[in-house]
């Protein structure tokens, strides 16, 4: 597609449930990033994938968070046993190896 | 995880005036810097970037200045328009961090008509 696509755009879930967020990067982009943005705040790095290299998971806040990506395709971010503090917009970005990041519009997650 | 979760400062300017948004970055090894614009309900949008071997770069109505000595980055917007109202973020990346972007605290720009 022309841009980075994220789904769903909005997700309301009950505390304790698991959620899966999806990111479709721009075709040919080798790098993919997940960020979290709480209301009125900046972007918090979560995880980074570059081709077939081992992902940089240094930003994941707890072991309830995990992400997968197969090759240079779709990525899913999974949050297990969601908590209210997980409520945020989750943004995905992709870039070619040389940089030039493009962000999706994000998934707004609300944990009630 | 790395976080820049600060409450956003606000810059209010009159339409037609020039705007200057400042950012202090943290890593002296960073060599690539980007400014993003984020409108409400949307993801960040690329504005302009600069590499550490430059100290100034100009785009359409925007200029980025880089001062590596004091680790300071600024974004200048000429003839600010109502459509420029948004939150602006700087981001840094270093060659040794595999292009992982670290975002600075954002600044909300409000343009008064």
PDB file of C-alpha atoms in Angstrom:
ATOM      1  CA  UNK A   1       0.000   0.000   0.000  1.00  0.00           C
ATOM      2  CA  UNK A   2       0.890   3.639  -0.152  1.00  0.00           C
ATOM      3  CA  UNK A   3       1.421   4.051   3.561  1.00  0.00           C
ATOM      4  CA  UNK A   4       1.739   2.241   6.848  1.00  0.00           C
ATOM      5  CA  UNK A   5      -1.568   0.658   7.781  1.00  0.00           C
ATOM      6  CA  UNK A   6      -2.565  -0.172  11.343  1.00  0.00           C
ATOM      7  CA  UNK A   7      -5.562  -2.070  12.580  1.00  0.00           C
ATOM      8  CA  UNK A   8      -7.782  -1.756  14.402  1.00  0.00           C
ATOM      9  CA  UNK A   9      -7.857   2.025  14.582  1.00  0.00           C
ATOM     10  CA  UNK A  10      -9.620   1.833  17.928  1.00  0.00           C
ATOM     11  CA  UNK A  11      -9.816  -0.965  20.460  1.00  0.00           C
ATOM     12  CA  UNK A  12     -11.665  -1.048  23.755  1.00  0.00           C
ATOM     13  CA  UNK A  13     -10.895  -4.036  25.925  1.00  0.00           C
ATOM     14  CA  UNK A  14     -11.582  -5.181  29.441  1.00  0.00           C
ATOM     15  CA  UNK A  15      -8.810  -5.266  31.970  1.00  0.00           C
ATOM     16  CA  UNK A  16      -7.135  -8.655  31.971  1.00  0.00           C
ATOM     17  CA  UNK A  17      -7.907  -9.498  28.342  1.00  0.00           C
ATOM     18  CA  UNK A  18      -5.251  -9.987  25.674  1.00  0.00           C
ATOM     19  CA  UNK A  19      -5.110  -7.750  22.602  1.00  0.00           C
ATOM     20  CA  UNK A  20      -3.363  -7.970  19.247  1.00  0.00           C
ATOM     21  CA  UNK A  21      -2.468  -4.921  17.230  1.00  0.00           C
ATOM     22  CA  UNK A  22      -1.473  -5.192  13.596  1.00  0.00           C
ATOM     23  CA  UNK A  23       0.874  -3.176  11.414  1.00  0.00           C
ATOM     24  CA  UNK A  24       1.253  -3.444   7.632  1.00  0.00           C
ATOM     25  CA  UNK A  25       4.460  -1.633   6.672  1.00  0.00           C
ATOM     26  CA  UNK A  26       5.242  -0.028   3.361  1.00  0.00           C
ATOM     27  CA  UNK A  27       6.297  -2.675   0.867  1.00  0.00           C
ATOM     28  CA  UNK A  28      10.053  -2.965   0.666  1.00  0.00           C
ATOM     29  CA  UNK A  29      10.734  -1.265   3.991  1.00  0.00           C
ATOM     30  CA  UNK A  30      13.170  -3.411   5.913  1.00  0.00           C
ATOM     31  CA  UNK A  31      12.738  -1.721   9.302  1.00  0.00           C
ATOM     32  CA  UNK A  32       9.633  -1.624  11.461  1.00  0.00           C
ATOM     33  CA  UNK A  33       9.120   0.109  14.788  1.00  0.00           C
ATOM     34  CA  UNK A  34       6.479   0.154  17.478  1.00  0.00           C
ATOM     35  CA  UNK A  35       6.001   3.172  19.711  1.00  0.00           C
ATOM     36  CA  UNK A  36       3.548   3.976  22.475  1.00  0.00           C
ATOM     37  CA  UNK A  37       2.102   7.423  23.029  1.00  0.00           C
ATOM     38  CA  UNK A  38       0.148   8.232  26.134  1.00  0.00           C
ATOM     39  CA  UNK A  39      -2.315  11.094  26.041  1.00  0.00           C
ATOM     40  CA  UNK A  40      -0.550  14.421  25.693  1.00  0.00           C
ATOM     41  CA  UNK A  41       2.888  12.892  25.838  1.00  0.00           C
ATOM     42  CA  UNK A  42       5.773  12.003  23.572  1.00  0.00           C
ATOM     43  CA  UNK A  43       6.551   8.751  21.813  1.00  0.00           C
ATOM     44  CA  UNK A  44       7.987   5.906  23.821  1.00  0.00           C
ATOM     45  CA  UNK A  45      10.070   3.364  21.904  1.00  0.00           C
ATOM     46  CA  UNK A  46       8.907  -0.229  22.328  1.00  0.00           C
ATOM     47  CA  UNK A  47      10.546  -2.524  19.771  1.00  0.00           C
ATOM     48  CA  UNK A  48      12.443  -2.400  16.478  1.00  0.00           C
ATOM     49  CA  UNK A  49      12.759  -4.981  13.684  1.00  0.00           C
ATOM     50  CA  UNK A  50      15.385  -4.764  10.932  1.00  0.00           C
ATOM     51  CA  UNK A  51      15.133  -7.425   8.236  1.00  0.00           C
ATOM     52  CA  UNK A  52      15.968 -10.846   9.606  1.00  0.00           C
ATOM     53  CA  UNK A  53      18.141  -9.529  12.433  1.00  0.00           C
ATOM     54  CA  UNK A  54      17.226 -10.140  16.053  1.00  0.00           C
ATOM     55  CA  UNK A  55      14.750  -7.448  17.143  1.00  0.00           C
ATOM     56  CA  UNK A  56      15.659  -4.724  19.607  1.00  0.00           C
ATOM     57  CA  UNK A  57      13.170  -5.318  22.422  1.00  0.00           C
ATOM     58  CA  UNK A  58      14.775  -2.938  24.875  1.00  0.00           C
ATOM     59  CA  UNK A  59      11.722  -0.673  25.069  1.00  0.00           C
ATOM     60  CA  UNK A  60       9.107  -3.257  25.977  1.00  0.00           C
ATOM     61  CA  UNK A  61       7.801  -2.211  29.411  1.00  0.00           C
ATOM     62  CA  UNK A  62       7.026  -5.681  30.740  1.00  0.00           C
ATOM     63  CA  UNK A  63       6.852  -9.324  29.769  1.00  0.00           C
ATOM     64  CA  UNK A  64       3.162  -8.845  29.008  1.00  0.00           C
ATOM     65  CA  UNK A  65       4.263  -7.125  25.806  1.00  0.00           C
ATOM     66  CA  UNK A  66       5.558  -9.027  22.794  1.00  0.00           C
ATOM     67  CA  UNK A  67       5.824  -8.460  19.072  1.00  0.00           C
ATOM     68  CA  UNK A  68       6.454 -10.568  16.036  1.00  0.00           C
ATOM     69  CA  UNK A  69       7.370  -9.897  12.467  1.00  0.00           C
ATOM     70  CA  UNK A  70       7.960 -12.416   9.719  1.00  0.00           C
ATOM     71  CA  UNK A  71      10.618 -11.240   7.312  1.00  0.00           C
ATOM     72  CA  UNK A  72       9.754  -7.792   5.994  1.00  0.00           C
ATOM     73  CA  UNK A  73       6.007  -8.165   6.265  1.00  0.00           C
ATOM     74  CA  UNK A  74       3.245  -7.646   8.780  1.00  0.00           C
ATOM     75  CA  UNK A  75       3.977  -7.202  12.464  1.00  0.00           C
ATOM     76  CA  UNK A  76       1.718  -7.865  15.416  1.00  0.00           C
ATOM     77  CA  UNK A  77       2.086  -6.354  18.872  1.00  0.00           C
ATOM     78  CA  UNK A  78       0.467  -8.440  21.582  1.00  0.00           C
ATOM     79  CA  UNK A  79      -0.373  -7.212  25.061  1.00  0.00           C
ATOM     80  CA  UNK A  80      -1.379  -9.916  27.493  1.00  0.00           C
ATOM     81  CA  UNK A  81      -3.507  -9.373  30.597  1.00  0.00           C
ATOM     82  CA  UNK A  82      -4.065  -5.730  29.743  1.00  0.00           C
ATOM     83  CA  UNK A  83      -3.966  -3.138  32.504  1.00  0.00           C
ATOM     84  CA  UNK A  84      -5.445   0.340  32.570  1.00  0.00           C
ATOM     85  CA  UNK A  85      -1.981   1.875  32.283  1.00  0.00           C
ATOM     86  CA  UNK A  86      -1.675   0.205  28.873  1.00  0.00           C
ATOM     87  CA  UNK A  87      -4.252   2.644  27.519  1.00  0.00           C
ATOM     88  CA  UNK A  88      -2.478   4.666  24.852  1.00  0.00           C
ATOM     89  CA  UNK A  89      -2.054   5.089  21.129  1.00  0.00           C
ATOM     90  CA  UNK A  90       0.245   2.460  19.686  1.00  0.00           C
ATOM     91  CA  UNK A  91       2.085   3.727  16.624  1.00  0.00           C
ATOM     92  CA  UNK A  92       3.910   1.705  14.027  1.00  0.00           C
ATOM     93  CA  UNK A  93       6.484   3.069  11.609  1.00  0.00           C
ATOM     94  CA  UNK A  94       8.507   1.552   8.801  1.00  0.00           C
ATOM     95  CA  UNK A  95      11.575   2.699   6.928  1.00  0.00           C
ATOM     96  CA  UNK A  96      13.983   1.567   4.249  1.00  0.00           C
ATOM     97  CA  UNK A  97      17.443   0.645   5.480  1.00  0.00           C
ATOM     98  CA  UNK A  98      18.745   4.161   4.904  1.00  0.00           C
ATOM     99  CA  UNK A  99      16.137   5.850   7.065  1.00  0.00           C
ATOM    100  CA  UNK A 100      13.090   7.954   6.303  1.00  0.00           C
ATOM    101  CA  UNK A 101      10.452   6.746   8.705  1.00  0.00           C
ATOM    102  CA  UNK A 102       6.762   6.729   7.858  1.00  0.00           C
ATOM    103  CA  UNK A 103       4.250   6.377  10.654  1.00  0.00           C
ATOM    104  CA  UNK A 104       0.807   4.851  10.589  1.00  0.00           C
ATOM    105  CA  UNK A 105      -2.158   6.565  12.214  1.00  0.00           C
ATOM    106  CA  UNK A 106      -1.969   4.322  15.232  1.00  0.00           C
ATOM    107  CA  UNK A 107      -4.288   2.115  17.242  1.00  0.00           C
ATOM    108  CA  UNK A 108      -5.985   3.817  20.158  1.00  0.00           C
ATOM    109  CA  UNK A 109      -6.237   1.254  22.939  1.00  0.00           C
ATOM    110  CA  UNK A 110      -8.572   1.833  25.860  1.00  0.00           C
ATOM    111  CA  UNK A 111      -8.544  -0.604  28.746  1.00  0.00           C
ATOM    112  CA  UNK A 112     -11.646  -0.390  30.917  1.00  0.00           C
TER     113      UNK A 112
ATOM    114  CA  UNK B   1      11.709   1.644  28.016  1.00  0.00           C
ATOM    115  CA  UNK B   2      13.051   4.958  26.886  1.00  0.00           C
ATOM    116  CA  UNK B   3      10.435   7.589  27.393  1.00  0.00           C
ATOM    117  CA  UNK B   4       9.966  11.244  26.874  1.00  0.00           C
ATOM    118  CA  UNK B   5       6.710  11.418  28.761  1.00  0.00           C
ATOM    119  CA  UNK B   6       6.727  15.087  29.690  1.00  0.00           C
ATOM    120  CA  UNK B   7       3.775  17.436  29.622  1.00  0.00           C
ATOM    121  CA  UNK B   8       3.923  19.448  26.456  1.00  0.00           C
ATOM    122  CA  UNK B   9       5.064  23.082  26.455  1.00  0.00           C
ATOM    123  CA  UNK B  10       3.081  25.374  24.182  1.00  0.00           C
ATOM    124  CA  UNK B  11       4.249  28.023  21.752  1.00  0.00           C
ATOM    125  CA  UNK B  12       1.624  30.539  20.649  1.00  0.00           C
ATOM    126  CA  UNK B  13       2.374  32.690  17.599  1.00  0.00           C
ATOM    127  CA  UNK B  14       0.500  35.126  15.438  1.00  0.00           C
ATOM    128  CA  UNK B  15      -0.343  33.989  11.934  1.00  0.00           C
ATOM    129  CA  UNK B  16       2.329  35.265   9.568  1.00  0.00           C
ATOM    130  CA  UNK B  17       5.062  35.421  12.198  1.00  0.00           C
ATOM    131  CA  UNK B  18       8.022  33.095  12.264  1.00  0.00           C
ATOM    132  CA  UNK B  19       8.090  30.232  14.769  1.00  0.00           C
ATOM    133  CA  UNK B  20      11.098  28.689  16.441  1.00  0.00           C
ATOM    134  CA  UNK B  21      10.750  25.365  18.224  1.00  0.00           C
ATOM    135  CA  UNK B  22      13.686  24.094  20.227  1.00  0.00           C
ATOM    136  CA  UNK B  23      14.834  20.658  21.260  1.00  0.00           C
ATOM    137  CA  UNK B  24      17.697  19.377  23.385  1.00  0.00           C
ATOM    138  CA  UNK B  25      18.888  15.909  22.474  1.00  0.00           C
ATOM    139  CA  UNK B  26      20.588  13.490  24.781  1.00  0.00           C
ATOM    140  CA  UNK B  27      23.119  11.366  22.920  1.00  0.00           C
ATOM    141  CA  UNK B  28      26.309  12.978  21.644  1.00  0.00           C
ATOM    142  CA  UNK B  29      26.783   9.933  19.369  1.00  0.00           C
ATOM    143  CA  UNK B  30      23.543  10.627  17.519  1.00  0.00           C
ATOM    144  CA  UNK B  31      24.161  11.572  13.932  1.00  0.00           C
ATOM    145  CA  UNK B  32      20.713  11.797  12.372  1.00  0.00           C
ATOM    146  CA  UNK B  33      17.913  14.083  13.472  1.00  0.00           C
ATOM    147  CA  UNK B  34      14.344  14.468  12.325  1.00  0.00           C
ATOM    148  CA  UNK B  35      11.500  16.850  13.023  1.00  0.00           C
ATOM    149  CA  UNK B  36       7.973  15.471  12.995  1.00  0.00           C
ATOM    150  CA  UNK B  37       4.606  17.198  13.015  1.00  0.00           C
ATOM    151  CA  UNK B  38       1.682  15.467  14.678  1.00  0.00           C
ATOM    152  CA  UNK B  39      -1.870  16.635  14.225  1.00  0.00           C
ATOM    153  CA  UNK B  40      -4.637  15.480  16.502  1.00  0.00           C
ATOM    154  CA  UNK B  41      -5.620  11.865  15.898  1.00  0.00           C
ATOM    155  CA  UNK B  42      -2.868  11.244  13.390  1.00  0.00           C
ATOM    156  CA  UNK B  43       0.559   9.679  13.383  1.00  0.00           C
ATOM    157  CA  UNK B  44       3.703  11.834  13.238  1.00  0.00           C
ATOM    158  CA  UNK B  45       4.454  13.266   9.815  1.00  0.00           C
ATOM    159  CA  UNK B  46       8.017  13.824   8.573  1.00  0.00           C
ATOM    160  CA  UNK B  47       8.951  17.485   8.135  1.00  0.00           C
ATOM    161  CA  UNK B  48      12.698  17.721   7.668  1.00  0.00           C
ATOM    162  CA  UNK B  49      15.854  15.892   8.660  1.00  0.00           C
ATOM    163  CA  UNK B  50      19.523  16.696   9.089  1.00  0.00           C
ATOM    164  CA  UNK B  51      22.705  14.690   9.525  1.00  0.00           C
ATOM    165  CA  UNK B  52      25.411  15.580  11.972  1.00  0.00           C
ATOM    166  CA  UNK B  53      27.840  16.671   9.266  1.00  0.00           C
ATOM    167  CA  UNK B  54      25.594  19.670   8.618  1.00  0.00           C
ATOM    168  CA  UNK B  55      24.521  22.537  10.841  1.00  0.00           C
ATOM    169  CA  UNK B  56      21.666  23.876   8.759  1.00  0.00           C
ATOM    170  CA  UNK B  57      19.214  22.537   6.250  1.00  0.00           C
ATOM    171  CA  UNK B  58      16.336  24.315   4.557  1.00  0.00           C
ATOM    172  CA  UNK B  59      13.077  23.047   3.205  1.00  0.00           C
ATOM    173  CA  UNK B  60       9.927  24.725   2.089  1.00  0.00           C
ATOM    174  CA  UNK B  61       9.181  27.346   4.784  1.00  0.00           C
ATOM    175  CA  UNK B  62      11.142  25.274   7.311  1.00  0.00           C
ATOM    176  CA  UNK B  63      14.749  25.349   8.439  1.00  0.00           C
ATOM    177  CA  UNK B  64      16.472  23.008  10.855  1.00  0.00           C
ATOM    178  CA  UNK B  65      19.532  24.139  12.776  1.00  0.00           C
ATOM    179  CA  UNK B  66      21.852  21.759  14.570  1.00  0.00           C
ATOM    180  CA  UNK B  67      24.335  22.778  17.253  1.00  0.00           C
ATOM    181  CA  UNK B  68      26.312  19.695  18.197  1.00  0.00           C
ATOM    182  CA  UNK B  69      28.400  21.536  20.754  1.00  0.00           C
ATOM    183  CA  UNK B  70      25.421  22.044  23.041  1.00  0.00           C
ATOM    184  CA  UNK B  71      23.317  19.186  21.621  1.00  0.00           C
ATOM    185  CA  UNK B  72      20.572  21.497  20.485  1.00  0.00           C
ATOM    186  CA  UNK B  73      18.227  21.292  17.552  1.00  0.00           C
ATOM    187  CA  UNK B  74      15.738  23.898  16.380  1.00  0.00           C
ATOM    188  CA  UNK B  75      12.980  24.085  13.825  1.00  0.00           C
ATOM    189  CA  UNK B  76      12.154  27.409  12.254  1.00  0.00           C
ATOM    190  CA  UNK B  77       8.866  27.866  10.437  1.00  0.00           C
ATOM    191  CA  UNK B  78       8.560  30.952   8.274  1.00  0.00           C
ATOM    192  CA  UNK B  79       5.281  32.811   7.883  1.00  0.00           C
ATOM    193  CA  UNK B  80       3.406  30.485  10.213  1.00  0.00           C
ATOM    194  CA  UNK B  81      -0.032  29.463   9.013  1.00  0.00           C
ATOM    195  CA  UNK B  82      -3.075  28.090  10.876  1.00  0.00           C
ATOM    196  CA  UNK B  83      -2.385  24.700   9.288  1.00  0.00           C
ATOM    197  CA  UNK B  84       0.927  24.610  11.112  1.00  0.00           C
ATOM    198  CA  UNK B  85      -0.896  24.214  14.433  1.00  0.00           C
ATOM    199  CA  UNK B  86       0.157  20.812  15.751  1.00  0.00           C
ATOM    200  CA  UNK B  87       2.561  19.130  18.131  1.00  0.00           C
ATOM    201  CA  UNK B  88       6.156  19.059  16.926  1.00  0.00           C
ATOM    202  CA  UNK B  89       8.673  16.411  17.975  1.00  0.00           C
ATOM    203  CA  UNK B  90      12.371  16.151  17.383  1.00  0.00           C
ATOM    204  CA  UNK B  91      13.917  12.696  17.137  1.00  0.00           C
ATOM    205  CA  UNK B  92      17.488  11.462  17.163  1.00  0.00           C
ATOM    206  CA  UNK B  93      19.165   8.349  15.910  1.00  0.00           C
ATOM    207  CA  UNK B  94      22.716   7.075  16.000  1.00  0.00           C
ATOM    208  CA  UNK B  95      24.530   4.769  13.635  1.00  0.00           C
ATOM    209  CA  UNK B  96      25.282   2.512  16.575  1.00  0.00           C
ATOM    210  CA  UNK B  97      21.632   2.140  17.510  1.00  0.00           C
ATOM    211  CA  UNK B  98      20.550   0.708  14.204  1.00  0.00           C
ATOM    212  CA  UNK B  99      18.386   3.682  13.321  1.00  0.00           C
ATOM    213  CA  UNK B 100      16.237   3.401  16.428  1.00  0.00           C
ATOM    214  CA  UNK B 101      14.557   6.777  16.815  1.00  0.00           C
ATOM    215  CA  UNK B 102      14.426   8.372  20.229  1.00  0.00           C
ATOM    216  CA  UNK B 103      11.898  11.162  20.467  1.00  0.00           C
ATOM    217  CA  UNK B 104      12.269  14.367  22.411  1.00  0.00           C
ATOM    218  CA  UNK B 105       9.496  15.989  24.344  1.00  0.00           C
ATOM    219  CA  UNK B 106       7.036  17.626  22.004  1.00  0.00           C
ATOM    220  CA  UNK B 107       6.030  21.255  21.673  1.00  0.00           C
ATOM    221  CA  UNK B 108       2.501  22.296  20.881  1.00  0.00           C
ATOM    222  CA  UNK B 109       2.346  25.117  18.354  1.00  0.00           C
ATOM    223  CA  UNK B 110      -0.789  27.256  18.376  1.00  0.00           C
ATOM    224  CA  UNK B 111      -1.253  29.758  15.578  1.00  0.00           C
ATOM    225  CA  UNK B 112      -3.489  32.718  16.386  1.00  0.00           C
ATOM    226  CA  UNK B 113      -5.472  34.093  13.435  1.00  0.00           C
TER     227      UNK B 113
END
